[in-house]
GROMACS .gro file of C-alpha atoms in nm:
model
  408
    1MET     CA    1   1.818   2.115  -4.472
    2GLN     CA    2   1.949   2.435  -4.286
    3LYS     CA    3   1.745   2.567  -4.003
    4GLY     CA    4   1.495   2.833  -4.101
    5LYS     CA    5   1.476   2.713  -4.465
    6GLY     CA    6   1.193   2.493  -4.610
    7ARG     CA    7   1.282   2.201  -4.829
    8THR     CA    8   1.113   2.280  -5.142
    9SER     CA    9   1.371   2.141  -5.399
   10ARG     CA   10   1.122   1.950  -5.615
   11ILE     CA   11   0.887   2.232  -5.684
   12ARG     CA   12   0.929   2.598  -5.773
   13ARG     CA   13   0.692   2.900  -5.788
   14ARG     CA   14   0.489   2.934  -6.102
   15LYS     CA   15   0.282   3.218  -6.229
   16LEU     CA   16  -0.074   3.116  -6.317
   17CYS     CA   17  -0.331   3.284  -6.546
   18GLY     CA   18  -0.662   3.240  -6.347
   19SER     CA   19  -0.663   2.861  -6.337
   20SER     CA   20  -1.011   2.727  -6.298
   21GLU     CA   21  -0.894   2.523  -6.008
   22SER     CA   22  -0.680   2.784  -5.840
   23ARG     CA   23  -0.774   2.944  -5.523
   24GLY     CA   24  -0.998   3.226  -5.647
   25GLY     CA   25  -0.750   3.292  -5.945
   26THR     CA   26  -0.470   3.403  -5.727
   27GLY     CA   27  -0.236   3.427  -6.011
   28ARG     CA   28   0.033   3.217  -5.835
   29GLY     CA   29   0.102   2.853  -5.763
   30LEU     CA   30   0.378   2.595  -5.746
   31MET     CA   31   0.512   2.370  -6.032
   32SER     CA   32   0.692   2.042  -5.999
   33GLN     CA   33   1.050   2.046  -6.136
   34THR     CA   34   1.054   1.668  -6.129
   35SER     CA   35   0.791   1.395  -6.145
   36LEU     CA   36   0.636   1.325  -5.792
   37GLN     CA   37   0.546   0.980  -5.684
   38GLU     CA   38   0.263   0.876  -5.439
   39GLY     CA   39   0.379   0.957  -5.070
   40GLN     CA   40   0.668   1.184  -5.174
   41MET     CA   41   0.730   1.495  -4.981
   42ILE     CA   42   0.595   1.805  -5.153
   43ILE     CA   43   0.702   2.060  -4.877
   44SER     CA   44   0.871   2.047  -4.541
   45LEU     CA   45   0.861   2.384  -4.347
   46PRO     CA   46   1.053   2.409  -4.020
   47GLU     CA   47   0.865   2.536  -3.709
   48SER     CA   48   1.089   2.831  -3.705
   49CYS     CA   49   0.927   2.945  -4.036
   50LEU     CA   50   0.577   2.927  -3.902
   51LEU     CA   51   0.397   3.236  -3.775
   52THR     CA   52   0.237   3.130  -3.442
   53THR     CA   53   0.147   3.269  -3.103
   54ASP     CA   54   0.499   3.180  -2.989
   55THR     CA   55   0.618   3.424  -3.263
   56VAL     CA   56   0.388   3.685  -3.126
   57ILE     CA   57   0.494   3.643  -2.767
   58ARG     CA   58   0.845   3.650  -2.838
   59SER     CA   59   0.803   3.972  -3.014
   60TYR     CA   60   0.767   4.334  -2.888
   61LEU     CA   61   0.402   4.266  -2.826
   62GLY     CA   62   0.481   3.988  -2.581
   63ALA     CA   63   0.505   4.211  -2.269
   64TYR     CA   64   0.161   4.372  -2.363
   65ILE     CA   65  -0.004   4.022  -2.412
   66THR     CA   66   0.138   3.890  -2.091
   67LYS     CA   67   0.020   4.163  -1.865
   68TRP     CA   68  -0.336   4.205  -2.025
   69LYS     CA   69  -0.636   4.069  -1.820
   70PRO     CA   70  -0.839   3.885  -1.918
   71PRO     CA   71  -0.584   3.725  -2.137
   72PRO     CA   72  -0.614   3.776  -2.506
   73SER     CA   73  -0.722   3.496  -2.735
   74PRO     CA   74  -0.477   3.319  -2.956
   75LEU     CA   75  -0.662   3.461  -3.248
   76LEU     CA   76  -0.644   3.817  -3.117
   77ALA     CA   77  -0.266   3.773  -3.060
   78LEU     CA   78  -0.210   3.659  -3.424
   79CYS     CA   79  -0.426   3.925  -3.586
   80THR     CA   80  -0.273   4.201  -3.371
   81PHE     CA   81   0.071   4.079  -3.490
   82LEU     CA   82  -0.032   4.085  -3.848
   83VAL     CA   83  -0.173   4.445  -3.838
   84SER     CA   84   0.126   4.578  -3.643
   85GLU     CA   85   0.386   4.413  -3.889
   86LYS     CA   86   0.181   4.525  -4.196
   87HIS     CA   87   0.188   4.882  -4.061
   88ALA     CA   88   0.560   4.860  -3.997
   89GLY     CA   89   0.614   4.808  -4.389
   90HIS     CA   90   0.975   4.784  -4.488
   91ARG     CA   91   1.082   4.758  -4.135
   92SER     CA   92   0.907   4.420  -4.083
   93LEU     CA   93   1.105   4.086  -4.107
   94TRP     CA   94   0.782   3.944  -4.234
   95LYS     CA   95   0.765   4.188  -4.521
   96PRO     CA   96   0.810   3.932  -4.806
   97TYR     CA   97   0.531   3.719  -4.666
   98LEU     CA   98   0.289   4.013  -4.616
   99GLU     CA   99   0.348   4.127  -4.957
  100ILE     CA  100   0.212   3.811  -5.127
  101LEU     CA  101  -0.086   3.815  -4.907
  102PRO     CA  102  -0.414   3.954  -5.077
  103LYS     CA  103  -0.479   4.329  -5.019
  104ALA     CA  104  -0.840   4.246  -4.972
  105TYR     CA  105  -1.041   3.922  -4.933
  106THR     CA  106  -1.359   3.796  -5.093
  107CYS     CA  107  -1.519   3.610  -4.797
  108PRO     CA  108  -1.879   3.705  -4.754
  109VAL     CA  109  -1.774   3.892  -4.441
  110CYS     CA  110  -1.599   4.135  -4.687
  111LEU     CA  111  -1.853   4.176  -4.946
  112GLU     CA  112  -2.106   4.463  -4.964
  113PRO     CA  113  -2.458   4.407  -4.797
  114GLU     CA  114  -2.623   4.426  -5.159
  115VAL     CA  115  -2.404   4.142  -5.285
  116VAL     CA  116  -2.466   3.940  -4.975
  117ASN     CA  117  -2.827   3.952  -5.034
  118LEU     CA  118  -2.778   3.778  -5.360
  119LEU     CA  119  -2.627   3.463  -5.197
  120PRO     CA  120  -2.840   3.147  -5.124
  121LYS     CA  121  -3.049   3.181  -4.812
  122SER     CA  122  -2.851   2.942  -4.599
  123LEU     CA  123  -2.523   3.089  -4.709
  124LYS     CA  124  -2.651   3.437  -4.648
  125ALA     CA  125  -2.745   3.356  -4.290
  126LYS     CA  126  -2.406   3.217  -4.231
  127ALA     CA  127  -2.249   3.531  -4.380
  128GLU     CA  128  -2.432   3.758  -4.166
  129GLU     CA  129  -2.350   3.549  -3.871
  130GLN     CA  130  -1.987   3.567  -3.968
  131ARG     CA  131  -2.001   3.950  -4.004
  132ALA     CA  132  -2.155   3.989  -3.670
  133HIS     CA  133  -1.889   3.761  -3.502
  134VAL     CA  134  -1.604   3.976  -3.668
  135GLN     CA  135  -1.776   4.302  -3.546
  136GLU     CA  136  -1.805   4.175  -3.204
  137PHE     CA  137  -1.440   4.062  -3.203
  138PHE     CA  138  -1.328   4.408  -3.299
  139ALA     CA  139  -1.543   4.574  -3.035
  140SER     CA  140  -1.415   4.343  -2.757
  141SER     CA  141  -1.055   4.408  -2.860
  142ARG     CA  142  -1.037   4.790  -2.874
  143ASP     CA  143  -0.931   4.827  -2.517
  144PHE     CA  144  -0.637   4.591  -2.581
  145PHE     CA  145  -0.536   4.789  -2.880
  146SER     CA  146  -0.545   5.099  -2.672
  147SER     CA  147  -0.298   4.946  -2.433
  148LEU     CA  148  -0.044   4.933  -2.718
  149GLN     CA  149  -0.019   5.301  -2.775
  150PRO     CA  150   0.332   5.328  -2.632
  151LEU     CA  151   0.458   5.120  -2.924
  152PHE     CA  152   0.326   5.357  -3.188
  153ALA     CA  153   0.383   5.728  -3.289
  154GLU     CA  154   0.038   5.728  -3.447
  155ALA     CA  155  -0.293   5.673  -3.270
  156VAL     CA  156  -0.366   5.312  -3.238
  157ASP     CA  157  -0.730   5.382  -3.361
  158SER     CA  158  -0.600   5.467  -3.700
  159ILE     CA  159  -0.369   5.147  -3.703
  160PHE     CA  160  -0.606   4.894  -3.562
  161SER     CA  161  -0.926   4.991  -3.745
  162TYR     CA  162  -1.202   4.757  -3.827
  163SER     CA  163  -1.083   4.723  -4.195
  164ALA     CA  164  -0.728   4.649  -4.075
  165LEU     CA  165  -0.860   4.374  -3.824
  166LEU     CA  166  -1.101   4.242  -4.090
  167TRP     CA  167  -0.794   4.185  -4.336
  168ALA     CA  168  -0.590   4.017  -4.044
  169TRP     CA  169  -0.900   3.802  -3.944
  170CYS     CA  170  -0.946   3.691  -4.308
  171THR     CA  171  -0.573   3.604  -4.332
  172VAL     CA  172  -0.579   3.371  -4.035
  173ASN     CA  173  -0.928   3.225  -4.119
  174THR     CA  174  -0.832   3.142  -4.490
  175ARG     CA  175  -0.468   3.059  -4.461
  176ALA     CA  176  -0.382   2.896  -4.124
  177VAL     CA  177  -0.276   2.550  -4.090
  178TYR     CA  178  -0.360   2.333  -3.810
  179LEU     CA  179  -0.101   2.255  -3.518
  180ARG     CA  180  -0.125   2.053  -3.198
  181PRO     CA  181  -0.312   2.222  -2.924
  182ARG     CA  182  -0.125   2.447  -2.695
  183GLN     CA  183  -0.199   2.627  -2.381
  184ARG     CA  184  -0.017   2.933  -2.248
  185GLU     CA  185  -0.100   3.106  -1.933
  186CYS     CA  186  -0.082   3.461  -2.095
  187LEU     CA  187  -0.349   3.345  -2.357
  188SER     CA  188  -0.708   3.271  -2.312
  189ALA     CA  189  -0.838   2.897  -2.301
  190GLU     CA  190  -0.955   2.894  -2.654
  191PRO     CA  191  -0.769   2.653  -2.871
  192ASP     CA  192  -0.434   2.754  -2.977
  193THR     CA  193  -0.398   2.551  -3.303
  194CYS     CA  194  -0.338   2.805  -3.591
  195ALA     CA  195  -0.017   2.887  -3.768
  196LEU     CA  196   0.056   3.081  -4.075
  197ALA     CA  197   0.295   2.919  -4.310
  198PRO     CA  198   0.433   3.155  -4.572
  199TYR     CA  199   0.551   2.900  -4.848
  200LEU     CA  200   0.251   2.683  -4.821
  201ASP     CA  201   0.032   2.981  -4.901
  202LEU     CA  202   0.152   2.950  -5.274
  203LEU     CA  203  -0.021   2.629  -5.315
  204ASN     CA  204  -0.363   2.636  -5.476
  205HIS     CA  205  -0.660   2.423  -5.388
  206SER     CA  206  -0.826   2.156  -5.611
  207PRO     CA  207  -1.090   1.925  -5.495
  208HIS     CA  208  -0.967   1.653  -5.720
  209VAL     CA  209  -0.644   1.591  -5.541
  210GLN     CA  210  -0.550   1.437  -5.203
  211VAL     CA  211  -0.257   1.516  -4.979
  212LYS     CA  212  -0.149   1.435  -4.627
  213ALA     CA  213  -0.058   1.754  -4.409
  214ALA     CA  214   0.042   1.769  -4.065
  215PHE     CA  215   0.313   1.880  -3.825
  216ASN     CA  216   0.585   1.633  -3.777
  217GLU     CA  217   0.679   1.619  -3.407
  218GLU     CA  218   0.992   1.435  -3.487
  219THR     CA  219   1.138   1.670  -3.743
  220HIS     CA  220   0.955   1.983  -3.599
  221SER     CA  221   0.833   2.072  -3.940
  222TYR     CA  222   0.502   2.108  -4.118
  223GLU     CA  223   0.497   1.859  -4.399
  224ILE     CA  224   0.282   1.791  -4.702
  225ARG     CA  225   0.295   1.471  -4.884
  226THR     CA  226   0.131   1.379  -5.205
  227THR     CA  227  -0.110   1.071  -5.236
  228SER     CA  228  -0.108   1.088  -5.616
  229ARG     CA  229   0.144   1.133  -5.885
  230TRP     CA  230   0.244   1.443  -6.052
  231ARG     CA  231   0.426   1.480  -6.378
  232LYS     CA  232   0.717   1.719  -6.435
  233HIS     CA  233   0.614   2.080  -6.488
  234GLU     CA  234   0.254   2.007  -6.374
  235GLU     CA  235   0.121   2.256  -6.105
  236VAL     CA  236   0.108   2.093  -5.759
  237PHE     CA  237  -0.232   2.143  -5.576
  238ILE     CA  238  -0.338   2.072  -5.219
  239CYS     CA  239  -0.708   2.010  -5.113
  240TYR     CA  240  -0.852   2.211  -4.818
  241GLY     CA  241  -1.099   1.917  -4.749
  242PRO     CA  242  -1.419   1.767  -4.908
  243HIS     CA  243  -1.597   2.095  -4.900
  244ASP     CA  244  -1.887   2.217  -5.115
  245ASN     CA  245  -1.891   2.544  -5.286
  246GLN     CA  246  -2.083   2.729  -5.014
  247ARG     CA  247  -1.832   2.618  -4.757
  248LEU     CA  248  -1.541   2.714  -4.968
  249PHE     CA  249  -1.699   3.053  -5.039
  250LEU     CA  250  -1.780   3.116  -4.666
  251GLU     CA  251  -1.445   3.013  -4.540
  252TYR     CA  252  -1.203   3.098  -4.821
  253GLY     CA  253  -1.375   3.335  -5.040
  254PHE     CA  254  -1.374   3.139  -5.377
  255VAL     CA  255  -1.583   2.884  -5.573
  256SER     CA  256  -1.427   2.563  -5.734
  257VAL     CA  257  -1.549   2.496  -6.085
  258HIS     CA  258  -1.674   2.129  -6.132
  259ASN     CA  259  -1.630   2.061  -5.757
  260PRO     CA  260  -1.753   1.685  -5.694
  261HIS     CA  261  -1.842   1.785  -5.345
  262ALA     CA  262  -2.062   2.073  -5.455
  263CYS     CA  263  -2.433   2.052  -5.391
  264VAL     CA  264  -2.764   2.250  -5.350
  265TYR     CA  265  -2.906   2.271  -5.008
  266VAL     CA  266  -3.288   2.199  -4.957
  267SER     CA  267  -3.409   2.398  -4.655
  268ARG     CA  268  -3.730   2.262  -4.447
  269GLU     CA  269  -3.946   2.545  -4.589
  270ILE     CA  270  -3.881   2.415  -4.940
  271LEU     CA  271  -3.895   2.042  -4.837
  272VAL     CA  272  -4.258   2.069  -4.752
  273LYS     CA  273  -4.354   2.335  -5.027
  274TYR     CA  274  -4.514   2.095  -5.246
  275LEU     CA  275  -4.671   1.852  -5.007
  276PRO     CA  276  -5.040   1.853  -4.934
  277SER     CA  277  -5.124   2.098  -4.655
  278THR     CA  278  -5.430   1.866  -4.557
  279ASP     CA  279  -5.177   1.594  -4.426
  280LYS     CA  280  -5.287   1.562  -4.061
  281GLN     CA  281  -4.966   1.368  -3.977
  282MET     CA  282  -4.727   1.623  -4.127
  283ASP     CA  283  -4.623   1.770  -3.784
  284LYS     CA  284  -4.556   1.419  -3.655
  285LYS     CA  285  -4.360   1.334  -3.967
  286ILE     CA  286  -4.140   1.659  -3.936
  287SER     CA  287  -4.089   1.555  -3.570
  288ILE     CA  288  -3.953   1.220  -3.673
  289LEU     CA  289  -3.717   1.361  -3.930
  290LYS     CA  290  -3.590   1.596  -3.656
  291ASP     CA  291  -3.535   1.335  -3.400
  292HIS     CA  292  -3.342   1.111  -3.652
  293GLY     CA  293  -3.132   1.399  -3.815
  294TYR     CA  294  -3.312   1.394  -4.145
  295ILE     CA  295  -3.417   1.774  -4.146
  296GLU     CA  296  -3.078   1.912  -4.239
  297ASN     CA  297  -2.806   1.850  -4.503
  298LEU     CA  298  -3.067   1.749  -4.753
  299THR     CA  299  -2.917   1.813  -5.094
  300PHE     CA  300  -2.907   1.784  -5.473
  301GLY     CA  301  -2.573   1.683  -5.611
  302TRP     CA  302  -2.423   1.592  -5.948
  303ASP     CA  303  -2.575   1.225  -5.920
  304GLY     CA  304  -2.919   1.364  -5.834
  305PRO     CA  305  -3.091   1.407  -5.500
  306SER     CA  306  -2.918   1.273  -5.220
  307TRP     CA  307  -3.022   0.950  -5.034
  308ARG     CA  308  -3.120   1.166  -4.729
  309LEU     CA  309  -3.332   1.402  -4.935
  310LEU     CA  310  -3.525   1.116  -5.105
  311THR     CA  311  -3.550   0.934  -4.760
  312ALA     CA  312  -3.691   1.250  -4.604
  313LEU     CA  313  -3.945   1.280  -4.889
  314LYS     CA  314  -4.043   0.914  -4.881
  315LEU     CA  315  -4.130   0.959  -4.514
  316LEU     CA  316  -4.315   1.281  -4.566
  317CYS     CA  317  -4.512   1.121  -4.863
  318LEU     CA  318  -4.634   0.813  -4.651
  319GLU     CA  319  -5.009   0.760  -4.689
  320ALA     CA  320  -5.198   0.753  -4.366
  321GLU     CA  321  -5.249   0.376  -4.375
  322LYS     CA  322  -4.875   0.333  -4.423
  323PHE     CA  323  -4.752   0.587  -4.148
  324THR     CA  324  -4.660   0.300  -3.918
  325CYS     CA  325  -4.384   0.201  -4.172
  326TRP     CA  326  -4.177   0.512  -4.111
  327LYS     CA  327  -3.895   0.313  -3.945
  328LYS     CA  328  -3.868   0.103  -4.258
  329VAL     CA  329  -3.834   0.417  -4.465
  330LEU     CA  330  -3.541   0.545  -4.269
  331LEU     CA  331  -3.387   0.190  -4.299
  332GLY     CA  332  -3.406   0.223  -4.683
  333GLU     CA  333  -3.673  -0.014  -4.751
  334VAL     CA  334  -3.934   0.040  -5.033
  335ILE     CA  335  -4.277   0.081  -4.903
  336SER     CA  336  -4.479   0.096  -5.223
  337ASP     CA  337  -4.442   0.203  -5.586
  338THR     CA  338  -4.683   0.483  -5.510
  339ASN     CA  339  -4.466   0.613  -5.229
  340GLU     CA  340  -4.148   0.586  -5.455
  341LYS     CA  341  -4.315   0.774  -5.726
  342THR     CA  342  -4.467   1.042  -5.517
  343SER     CA  343  -4.137   1.123  -5.356
  344LEU     CA  344  -3.958   1.138  -5.693
  345ASP     CA  345  -4.252   1.381  -5.825
  346ILE     CA  346  -4.192   1.621  -5.525
  347ALA     CA  347  -3.811   1.602  -5.562
  348GLN     CA  348  -3.853   1.702  -5.924
  349LYS     CA  349  -4.090   1.979  -5.839
  350ILE     CA  350  -3.835   2.119  -5.583
  351CYS     CA  351  -3.558   2.086  -5.838
  352TYR     CA  352  -3.760   2.284  -6.098
  353TYR     CA  353  -3.831   2.542  -5.841
  354PHE     CA  354  -3.462   2.587  -5.766
  355ILE     CA  355  -3.366   2.594  -6.137
  356GLU     CA  356  -3.631   2.873  -6.198
  357GLU     CA  357  -3.501   3.060  -5.880
  358THR     CA  358  -3.134   3.020  -5.973
  359ASN     CA  359  -3.209   3.149  -6.333
  360ALA     CA  360  -3.389   3.474  -6.189
  361VAL     CA  361  -3.082   3.532  -5.950
  362LEU     CA  362  -2.837   3.499  -6.232
  363GLN     CA  363  -3.036   3.744  -6.439
  364LYS     CA  364  -3.050   3.995  -6.153
  365VAL     CA  365  -2.666   3.959  -6.109
  366SER     CA  366  -2.606   4.010  -6.473
  367HIS     CA  367  -2.809   4.349  -6.455
  368MET     CA  368  -2.630   4.448  -6.148
  369LYS     CA  369  -2.294   4.399  -6.321
  370ASP     CA  370  -2.397   4.647  -6.598
  371GLU     CA  371  -2.510   4.896  -6.341
  372LYS     CA  372  -2.255   4.865  -6.048
  373GLU     CA  373  -1.910   4.846  -6.203
  374ALA     CA  374  -1.753   4.892  -5.871
  375LEU     CA  375  -1.898   4.563  -5.753
  376ILE     CA  376  -1.825   4.368  -6.058
  377ASN     CA  377  -1.543   4.133  -5.892
  378GLN     CA  378  -1.769   4.045  -5.605
  379LEU     CA  379  -2.077   4.003  -5.843
  380THR     CA  380  -1.869   3.770  -6.063
  381LEU     CA  381  -1.775   3.554  -5.757
  382VAL     CA  382  -2.149   3.528  -5.669
  383GLU     CA  383  -2.239   3.468  -6.037
  384SER     CA  384  -1.997   3.170  -6.035
  385LEU     CA  385  -2.148   3.019  -5.732
  386TRP     CA  386  -2.498   3.016  -5.877
  387THR     CA  387  -2.376   2.895  -6.223
  388GLU     CA  388  -2.220   2.599  -6.047
  389GLU     CA  389  -2.546   2.536  -5.869
  390LEU     CA  390  -2.747   2.569  -6.184
  391LYS     CA  391  -2.526   2.289  -6.348
  392ILE     CA  392  -2.592   2.060  -6.041
  393LEU     CA  393  -2.962   2.129  -6.065
  394ARG     CA  394  -2.978   2.052  -6.428
  395ALA     CA  395  -2.787   1.730  -6.368
  396SER     CA  396  -3.019   1.634  -6.085
  397ALA     CA  397  -3.322   1.700  -6.314
  398GLU     CA  398  -3.189   1.460  -6.576
  399THR     CA  399  -3.138   1.199  -6.313
  400LEU     CA  400  -3.479   1.244  -6.171
  401HIS     CA  401  -3.632   1.213  -6.506
  402SER     CA  402  -3.431   0.872  -6.567
  403LEU     CA  403  -3.568   0.750  -6.231
  404GLN     CA  404  -3.923   0.848  -6.317
  405THR     CA  405  -3.934   0.638  -6.635
  406ALA     CA  406  -3.935   0.319  -6.422
  407PHE     CA  407  -4.284   0.420  -6.317
  408THR     CA  408  -4.430   0.518  -6.655
   0.00000   0.00000   0.00000
């Protein structure tokens, strides 16, 4: 293998047509030219092909980064380089890579406010937090951008605009691979672990595959090996991790159809929605759930309500005379048939509430698609998220119905 060239002889680029498992219908992917066996190398990309903070510091930006105080963050260094190289156009050595990157992203931070308002509450809160973070990142970086004026004929404010930085931030956030932590005196103490790997960007995500991906210190290459078999001429996928659809939407800007990790989150507000307001022990029960980590990550999944959700409901449904048994509930013990049935009934009510809410949002999205043609792509993405959640809720409702038959 020659220095500076990735070893990709077993796969080649393939044009896709909106595969349901592809990353947001990117229209690109990689196809196996031969059959691949478990443990076989998919791609080996030399360190020299990676875009890292080392790349940035060795460039024309290095002198400006080195003398800036306080030291810029590794993220700022990468984003600045991306914006600058994109502005350079055909003069950039990274032009082939920059041209295959999306012109715009679909992470919630890039969506219109009226579209963000349609997201599930927990995801909406994270999206707003993400937007505030990027806005603060831009505001705190403007003085550094101004110091780069000697490098450009145009005003730096027109080059390093908010939209330009947002594009660069999304590029790093959605496409960076993990490298061993490094520390440079000219950069801040924030973890310097991100690298952009041009060829790897062509591999699409599927939640149904597993791969091993890491930087090989011996070969000084970033390597991806398959842990499953691939037939000749099949598209080769990688997996970003066992993420649910809300996490995929937030971090990468797409939704995966039939994602086995997908789920619907139950907030504390909804958790107690159908419980009796006369329960004098409710505050104590909530406190116990908090202390033992059972107030968050309560979900409905393809197999029904999660064990954590049912456990939380069983504790909340304990009758006054059984309250001292709360430790047994957390250990998974059955307290009584009454407690089991009551918790299932509450779970069913919550599930039906979510189904009704989801249908209402989908109807609203459908109307907005008719009225706001400019937002149709963003609305379609939000629609796909809610549609997948509706499928999960319907599957959970069927499971709950089956569980309840044991008590009838």
